[in-house]
Amino acid sequence: MSVSSTPTSNDACLSIVHSLMCHRQGGESESFSKRAIESLVKKLKEKKDELDSLITAITTNGAHPSKCVTIQRTLDGRLQVAGRKGFPHVIYARLWRWPDLHKNELKHVKYCQFAFDLKCDSVCVNPYHYERVVSPSIDLSVLTLGGPDAPSSWPRGSSFPPSIPHQNGHLQHHPPLPHTGQYWSVHNELAFQPPISTHPAPDYWCSIAYFEMDIQVGETFKVPSNCPIVTVDGYVDPSGGDRFCLGQLSNVHRTEAIERARLHIGKGVQLECKGEGDVWVRCLSDHAVFVQSYYLDREAGRAPGDAVHKIYPSAYIKVFDLRQCHRQMQQQAATAQAAAAAQAAAVAGNIPGPGSVGGIAPAISLSAAAGIGVDDLRRLCILRMSFVKGWGPDYPRQSIKETPCWIEIHLHRALQLLDEVLHTMPIADPQPLD
């Protein structure tokens, strides 16, 4: 293969991978991208027509029609690459088309015979056999549907894509948006659900602590339940009610780098409590914010705590689902109890049976047995969000405690439900064994 020519399925894997790497969008690290592409090319080496279809689709940016490019569907539908699990069509769509893609933003084209949603034994991972559609986390009330230039797709949660100019509320160079088929009934999703608990709602729906690196600055700010929307910004006005101003907080340990980052918080973020306790975030700042969210991990097909999610300016996105959190609490508490019961029975030389362990297991810490403690369950009820600077696998900062300015949000309804779960399935914190 000459340097200038496009490879074919007859070329060496290395040449094909090198060519396909040149077309990646840059959302993933180079090492992850290479592993993902190598894995796919090796799977397709025996299916030359599909490999040629992939090469054609990627190197022409979808300009030429291409066939399905399929891999075997796994038991849970997810693909593992470099120690990370994700849905295969999403992984490759992110790699070559939309680096900030959310898994629930993909819709297959009509002529795709092996689309992920069709539940076939094989899954098509051709990025050009999928379209990006309106995210379920978009606030429909801010959409402008004013004419033939209205958008068919844009970055998740955005009213306007940051990279595309808009005039008079209309986006340019986009096909029309159909008025059916691409909407999700986000405003109605909570209307028909009975409450999870009959306990009265707490007086405060959340409390927010502000940190600079690993130091909490100022007092924890509590948001009353009669203020479902709270703004956290960088201004110097007094805080109170539905507004937490970070600009007026002082810190003797503040560095120049922290001071510079604080200047960019600006209008900050809005946190909104919906229904019994779901939480949505709107980024009002001119800079992205970064959030740790078990809900978004699940939506993106990632392991809990495995990812940090970037929320772009103007985006409006759901970051916490109370029902999902409640299910996780129950599952993890039950796992801890079952493991503790089994270990306690083993220590006693008995086979575990009904009622063999009552309440907290004697002599054995439940969480030590299962590796799950109360703190693990409390983490399900907490959101962490950094301003301006990201952290995690794709950034120099590995921990949020290395970022210059960030907040920790404790969700009180979720913590209230956790208390109920722990009363029915008590688990103990790890204790040293004598």
mmCIF file with all atom_site columns, C-alpha atoms in Angstrom, residues 211-305:
data_model
loop_
_atom_site.group_PDB
_atom_site.id
_atom_site.type_symbol
_atom_site.label_atom_id
_atom_site.label_alt_id
_atom_site.label_comp_id
_atom_site.label_asym_id
_atom_site.label_entity_id
_atom_site.label_seq_id
_atom_site.pdbx_PDB_ins_code
_atom_site.Cartn_x
_atom_site.Cartn_y
_atom_site.Cartn_z
_atom_site.occupancy
_atom_site.B_iso_or_equiv
_atom_site.pdbx_formal_charge
_atom_site.auth_seq_id
_atom_site.auth_comp_id
_atom_site.auth_asym_id
_atom_site.auth_atom_id
_atom_site.pdbx_PDB_model_num
ATOM 1  C CA . PHE A 1 211 ? -13.996 22.964 47.769 1.00 0.00 ? 211 PHE A CA 1
ATOM 2  C CA . GLU A 1 212 ? -10.705 24.295 46.431 1.00 0.00 ? 212 GLU A CA 1
ATOM 3  C CA . MET A 1 213 ? -8.436  21.310 45.853 1.00 0.00 ? 213 MET A CA 1
ATOM 4  C CA . ASP A 1 214 ? -8.948  19.196 49.002 1.00 0.00 ? 214 ASP A CA 1
ATOM 5  C CA . ILE A 1 215 ? -10.070 22.031 51.324 1.00 0.00 ? 215 ILE A CA 1
ATOM 6  C CA . GLN A 1 216 ? -13.708 22.921 51.990 1.00 0.00 ? 216 GLN A CA 1
ATOM 7  C CA . VAL A 1 217 ? -14.185 26.681 51.754 1.00 0.00 ? 217 VAL A CA 1
ATOM 8  C CA . GLY A 1 218 ? -17.056 28.358 53.570 1.00 0.00 ? 218 GLY A CA 1
ATOM 9  C CA . GLU A 1 219 ? -20.093 26.770 55.184 1.00 0.00 ? 219 GLU A CA 1
ATOM 10 C CA . THR A 1 220 ? -22.214 24.043 53.596 1.00 0.00 ? 220 THR A CA 1
ATOM 11 C CA . PHE A 1 221 ? -25.145 25.659 51.770 1.00 0.00 ? 221 PHE A CA 1
ATOM 12 C CA . LYS A 1 222 ? -28.581 24.067 52.260 1.00 0.00 ? 222 LYS A CA 1
ATOM 13 C CA . VAL A 1 223 ? -31.293 24.475 49.639 1.00 0.00 ? 223 VAL A CA 1
ATOM 14 C CA . PRO A 1 224 ? -34.900 24.553 50.944 1.00 0.00 ? 224 PRO A CA 1
ATOM 15 C CA . SER A 1 225 ? -37.404 22.160 49.363 1.00 0.00 ? 225 SER A CA 1
ATOM 16 C CA . ASN A 1 226 ? -39.528 25.145 48.313 1.00 0.00 ? 226 ASN A CA 1
ATOM 17 C CA . CYS A 1 227 ? -36.645 26.249 46.014 1.00 0.00 ? 227 CYS A CA 1
ATOM 18 C CA . PRO A 1 228 ? -36.475 23.443 43.422 1.00 0.00 ? 228 PRO A CA 1
ATOM 19 C CA . ILE A 1 229 ? -33.967 25.420 41.316 1.00 0.00 ? 229 ILE A CA 1
ATOM 20 C CA . VAL A 1 230 ? -30.711 26.678 42.832 1.00 0.00 ? 230 VAL A CA 1
ATOM 21 C CA . THR A 1 231 ? -27.938 28.621 41.098 1.00 0.00 ? 231 THR A CA 1
ATOM 22 C CA . VAL A 1 232 ? -24.275 28.168 42.034 1.00 0.00 ? 232 VAL A CA 1
ATOM 23 C CA . ASP A 1 233 ? -22.205 30.978 40.511 1.00 0.00 ? 233 ASP A CA 1
ATOM 24 C CA . GLY A 1 234 ? -18.901 32.819 40.848 1.00 0.00 ? 234 GLY A CA 1
ATOM 25 C CA . TYR A 1 235 ? -20.284 36.222 41.837 1.00 0.00 ? 235 TYR A CA 1
ATOM 26 C CA . VAL A 1 236 ? -19.803 38.118 45.105 1.00 0.00 ? 236 VAL A CA 1
ATOM 27 C CA . ASP A 1 237 ? -23.437 38.731 46.068 1.00 0.00 ? 237 ASP A CA 1
ATOM 28 C CA . PRO A 1 238 ? -24.603 37.373 49.442 1.00 0.00 ? 238 PRO A CA 1
ATOM 29 C CA . SER A 1 239 ? -25.779 33.757 49.276 1.00 0.00 ? 239 SER A CA 1
ATOM 30 C CA . GLY A 1 240 ? -29.279 32.772 50.319 1.00 0.00 ? 240 GLY A CA 1
ATOM 31 C CA . GLY A 1 241 ? -32.414 30.882 49.331 1.00 0.00 ? 241 GLY A CA 1
ATOM 32 C CA . ASP A 1 242 ? -31.958 29.766 45.736 1.00 0.00 ? 242 ASP A CA 1
ATOM 33 C CA . ARG A 1 243 ? -28.465 31.170 45.109 1.00 0.00 ? 243 ARG A CA 1
ATOM 34 C CA . PHE A 1 244 ? -25.029 30.108 46.345 1.00 0.00 ? 244 PHE A CA 1
ATOM 35 C CA . CYS A 1 245 ? -22.362 32.688 45.400 1.00 0.00 ? 245 CYS A CA 1
ATOM 36 C CA . LEU A 1 246 ? -18.799 31.368 45.498 1.00 0.00 ? 246 LEU A CA 1
ATOM 37 C CA . GLY A 1 247 ? -17.075 34.652 44.643 1.00 0.00 ? 247 GLY A CA 1
ATOM 38 C CA . GLN A 1 248 ? -17.373 36.070 48.149 1.00 0.00 ? 248 GLN A CA 1
ATOM 39 C CA . LEU A 1 249 ? -15.767 33.066 49.897 1.00 0.00 ? 249 LEU A CA 1
ATOM 40 C CA . SER A 1 250 ? -12.191 33.539 51.147 1.00 0.00 ? 250 SER A CA 1
ATOM 41 C CA . ASN A 1 251 ? -9.460  30.937 51.554 1.00 0.00 ? 251 ASN A CA 1
ATOM 42 C CA . VAL A 1 252 ? -6.023  31.667 53.034 1.00 0.00 ? 252 VAL A CA 1
ATOM 43 C CA . HIS A 1 253 ? -4.578  28.703 51.100 1.00 0.00 ? 253 HIS A CA 1
ATOM 44 C CA . ARG A 1 254 ? -5.823  29.942 47.712 1.00 0.00 ? 254 ARG A CA 1
ATOM 45 C CA . THR A 1 255 ? -3.184  29.871 44.952 1.00 0.00 ? 255 THR A CA 1
ATOM 46 C CA . GLU A 1 256 ? -2.934  31.943 41.777 1.00 0.00 ? 256 GLU A CA 1
ATOM 47 C CA . ALA A 1 257 ? -4.072  28.945 39.728 1.00 0.00 ? 257 ALA A CA 1
ATOM 48 C CA . ILE A 1 258 ? -7.225  28.600 41.853 1.00 0.00 ? 258 ILE A CA 1
ATOM 49 C CA . GLU A 1 259 ? -7.865  32.343 41.625 1.00 0.00 ? 259 GLU A CA 1
ATOM 50 C CA . ARG A 1 260 ? -7.622  32.193 37.810 1.00 0.00 ? 260 ARG A CA 1
ATOM 51 C CA . ALA A 1 261 ? -9.989  29.224 37.615 1.00 0.00 ? 261 ALA A CA 1
ATOM 52 C CA . ARG A 1 262 ? -12.511 30.960 39.912 1.00 0.00 ? 262 ARG A CA 1
ATOM 53 C CA . LEU A 1 263 ? -12.665 33.918 37.504 1.00 0.00 ? 263 LEU A CA 1
ATOM 54 C CA . HIS A 1 264 ? -14.099 31.560 34.876 1.00 0.00 ? 264 HIS A CA 1
ATOM 55 C CA . ILE A 1 265 ? -16.965 30.163 36.989 1.00 0.00 ? 265 ILE A CA 1
ATOM 56 C CA . GLY A 1 266 ? -19.087 33.135 35.909 1.00 0.00 ? 266 GLY A CA 1
ATOM 57 C CA . LYS A 1 267 ? -22.791 32.342 35.801 1.00 0.00 ? 267 LYS A CA 1
ATOM 58 C CA . GLY A 1 268 ? -22.017 28.806 36.981 1.00 0.00 ? 268 GLY A CA 1
ATOM 59 C CA . VAL A 1 269 ? -24.713 26.144 36.985 1.00 0.00 ? 269 VAL A CA 1
ATOM 60 C CA . GLN A 1 270 ? -28.351 25.668 37.866 1.00 0.00 ? 270 GLN A CA 1
ATOM 61 C CA . LEU A 1 271 ? -29.387 22.532 39.722 1.00 0.00 ? 271 LEU A CA 1
ATOM 62 C CA . GLU A 1 272 ? -33.031 21.576 39.429 1.00 0.00 ? 272 GLU A CA 1
ATOM 63 C CA . CYS A 1 273 ? -34.921 19.032 41.547 1.00 0.00 ? 273 CYS A CA 1
ATOM 64 C CA . LYS A 1 274 ? -37.753 17.381 39.594 1.00 0.00 ? 274 LYS A CA 1
ATOM 65 C CA . GLY A 1 275 ? -40.473 15.076 40.858 1.00 0.00 ? 275 GLY A CA 1
ATOM 66 C CA . GLU A 1 276 ? -39.571 13.209 44.025 1.00 0.00 ? 276 GLU A CA 1
ATOM 67 C CA . GLY A 1 277 ? -35.849 13.755 43.696 1.00 0.00 ? 277 GLY A CA 1
ATOM 68 C CA . ASP A 1 278 ? -34.442 13.544 40.150 1.00 0.00 ? 278 ASP A CA 1
ATOM 69 C CA . VAL A 1 279 ? -31.792 16.188 39.451 1.00 0.00 ? 279 VAL A CA 1
ATOM 70 C CA . TRP A 1 280 ? -31.026 18.092 36.241 1.00 0.00 ? 280 TRP A CA 1
ATOM 71 C CA . VAL A 1 281 ? -28.128 20.468 35.577 1.00 0.00 ? 281 VAL A CA 1
ATOM 72 C CA . ARG A 1 282 ? -28.036 23.489 33.294 1.00 0.00 ? 282 ARG A CA 1
ATOM 73 C CA . CYS A 1 283 ? -24.578 24.895 32.494 1.00 0.00 ? 283 CYS A CA 1
ATOM 74 C CA . LEU A 1 284 ? -24.867 28.701 32.500 1.00 0.00 ? 284 LEU A CA 1
ATOM 75 C CA . SER A 1 285 ? -21.101 29.286 32.451 1.00 0.00 ? 285 SER A CA 1
ATOM 76 C CA . ASP A 1 286 ? -19.103 30.060 29.307 1.00 0.00 ? 286 ASP A CA 1
ATOM 77 C CA . HIS A 1 287 ? -16.935 27.077 30.252 1.00 0.00 ? 287 HIS A CA 1
ATOM 78 C CA . ALA A 1 288 ? -17.847 23.399 30.533 1.00 0.00 ? 288 ALA A CA 1
ATOM 79 C CA . VAL A 1 289 ? -18.409 21.755 33.902 1.00 0.00 ? 289 VAL A CA 1
ATOM 80 C CA . PHE A 1 290 ? -17.494 18.166 34.745 1.00 0.00 ? 290 PHE A CA 1
ATOM 81 C CA . VAL A 1 291 ? -19.721 15.854 36.755 1.00 0.00 ? 291 VAL A CA 1
ATOM 82 C CA . GLN A 1 292 ? -19.410 12.480 38.430 1.00 0.00 ? 292 GLN A CA 1
ATOM 83 C CA . SER A 1 293 ? -22.805 10.826 38.055 1.00 0.00 ? 293 SER A CA 1
ATOM 84 C CA . TYR A 1 294 ? -23.772 7.158  38.409 1.00 0.00 ? 294 TYR A CA 1
ATOM 85 C CA . TYR A 1 295 ? -26.869 7.881  36.312 1.00 0.00 ? 295 TYR A CA 1
ATOM 86 C CA . LEU A 1 296 ? -24.797 9.188  33.383 1.00 0.00 ? 296 LEU A CA 1
ATOM 87 C CA . ASP A 1 297 ? -22.356 6.277  33.787 1.00 0.00 ? 297 ASP A CA 1
ATOM 88 C CA . ARG A 1 298 ? -25.243 3.863  33.299 1.00 0.00 ? 298 ARG A CA 1
ATOM 89 C CA . GLU A 1 299 ? -26.667 5.853  30.381 1.00 0.00 ? 299 GLU A CA 1
ATOM 90 C CA . ALA A 1 300 ? -23.273 5.830  28.678 1.00 0.00 ? 300 ALA A CA 1
ATOM 91 C CA . GLY A 1 301 ? -22.823 2.096  29.252 1.00 0.00 ? 301 GLY A CA 1
ATOM 92 C CA . ARG A 1 302 ? -19.903 2.654  31.640 1.00 0.00 ? 302 ARG A CA 1
ATOM 93 C CA . ALA A 1 303 ? -19.183 0.997  34.980 1.00 0.00 ? 303 ALA A CA 1
ATOM 94 C CA . PRO A 1 304 ? -20.341 3.049  38.017 1.00 0.00 ? 304 PRO A CA 1
ATOM 95 C CA . GLY A 1 305 ? -17.715 5.626  38.934 1.00 0.00 ? 305 GLY A CA 1
#
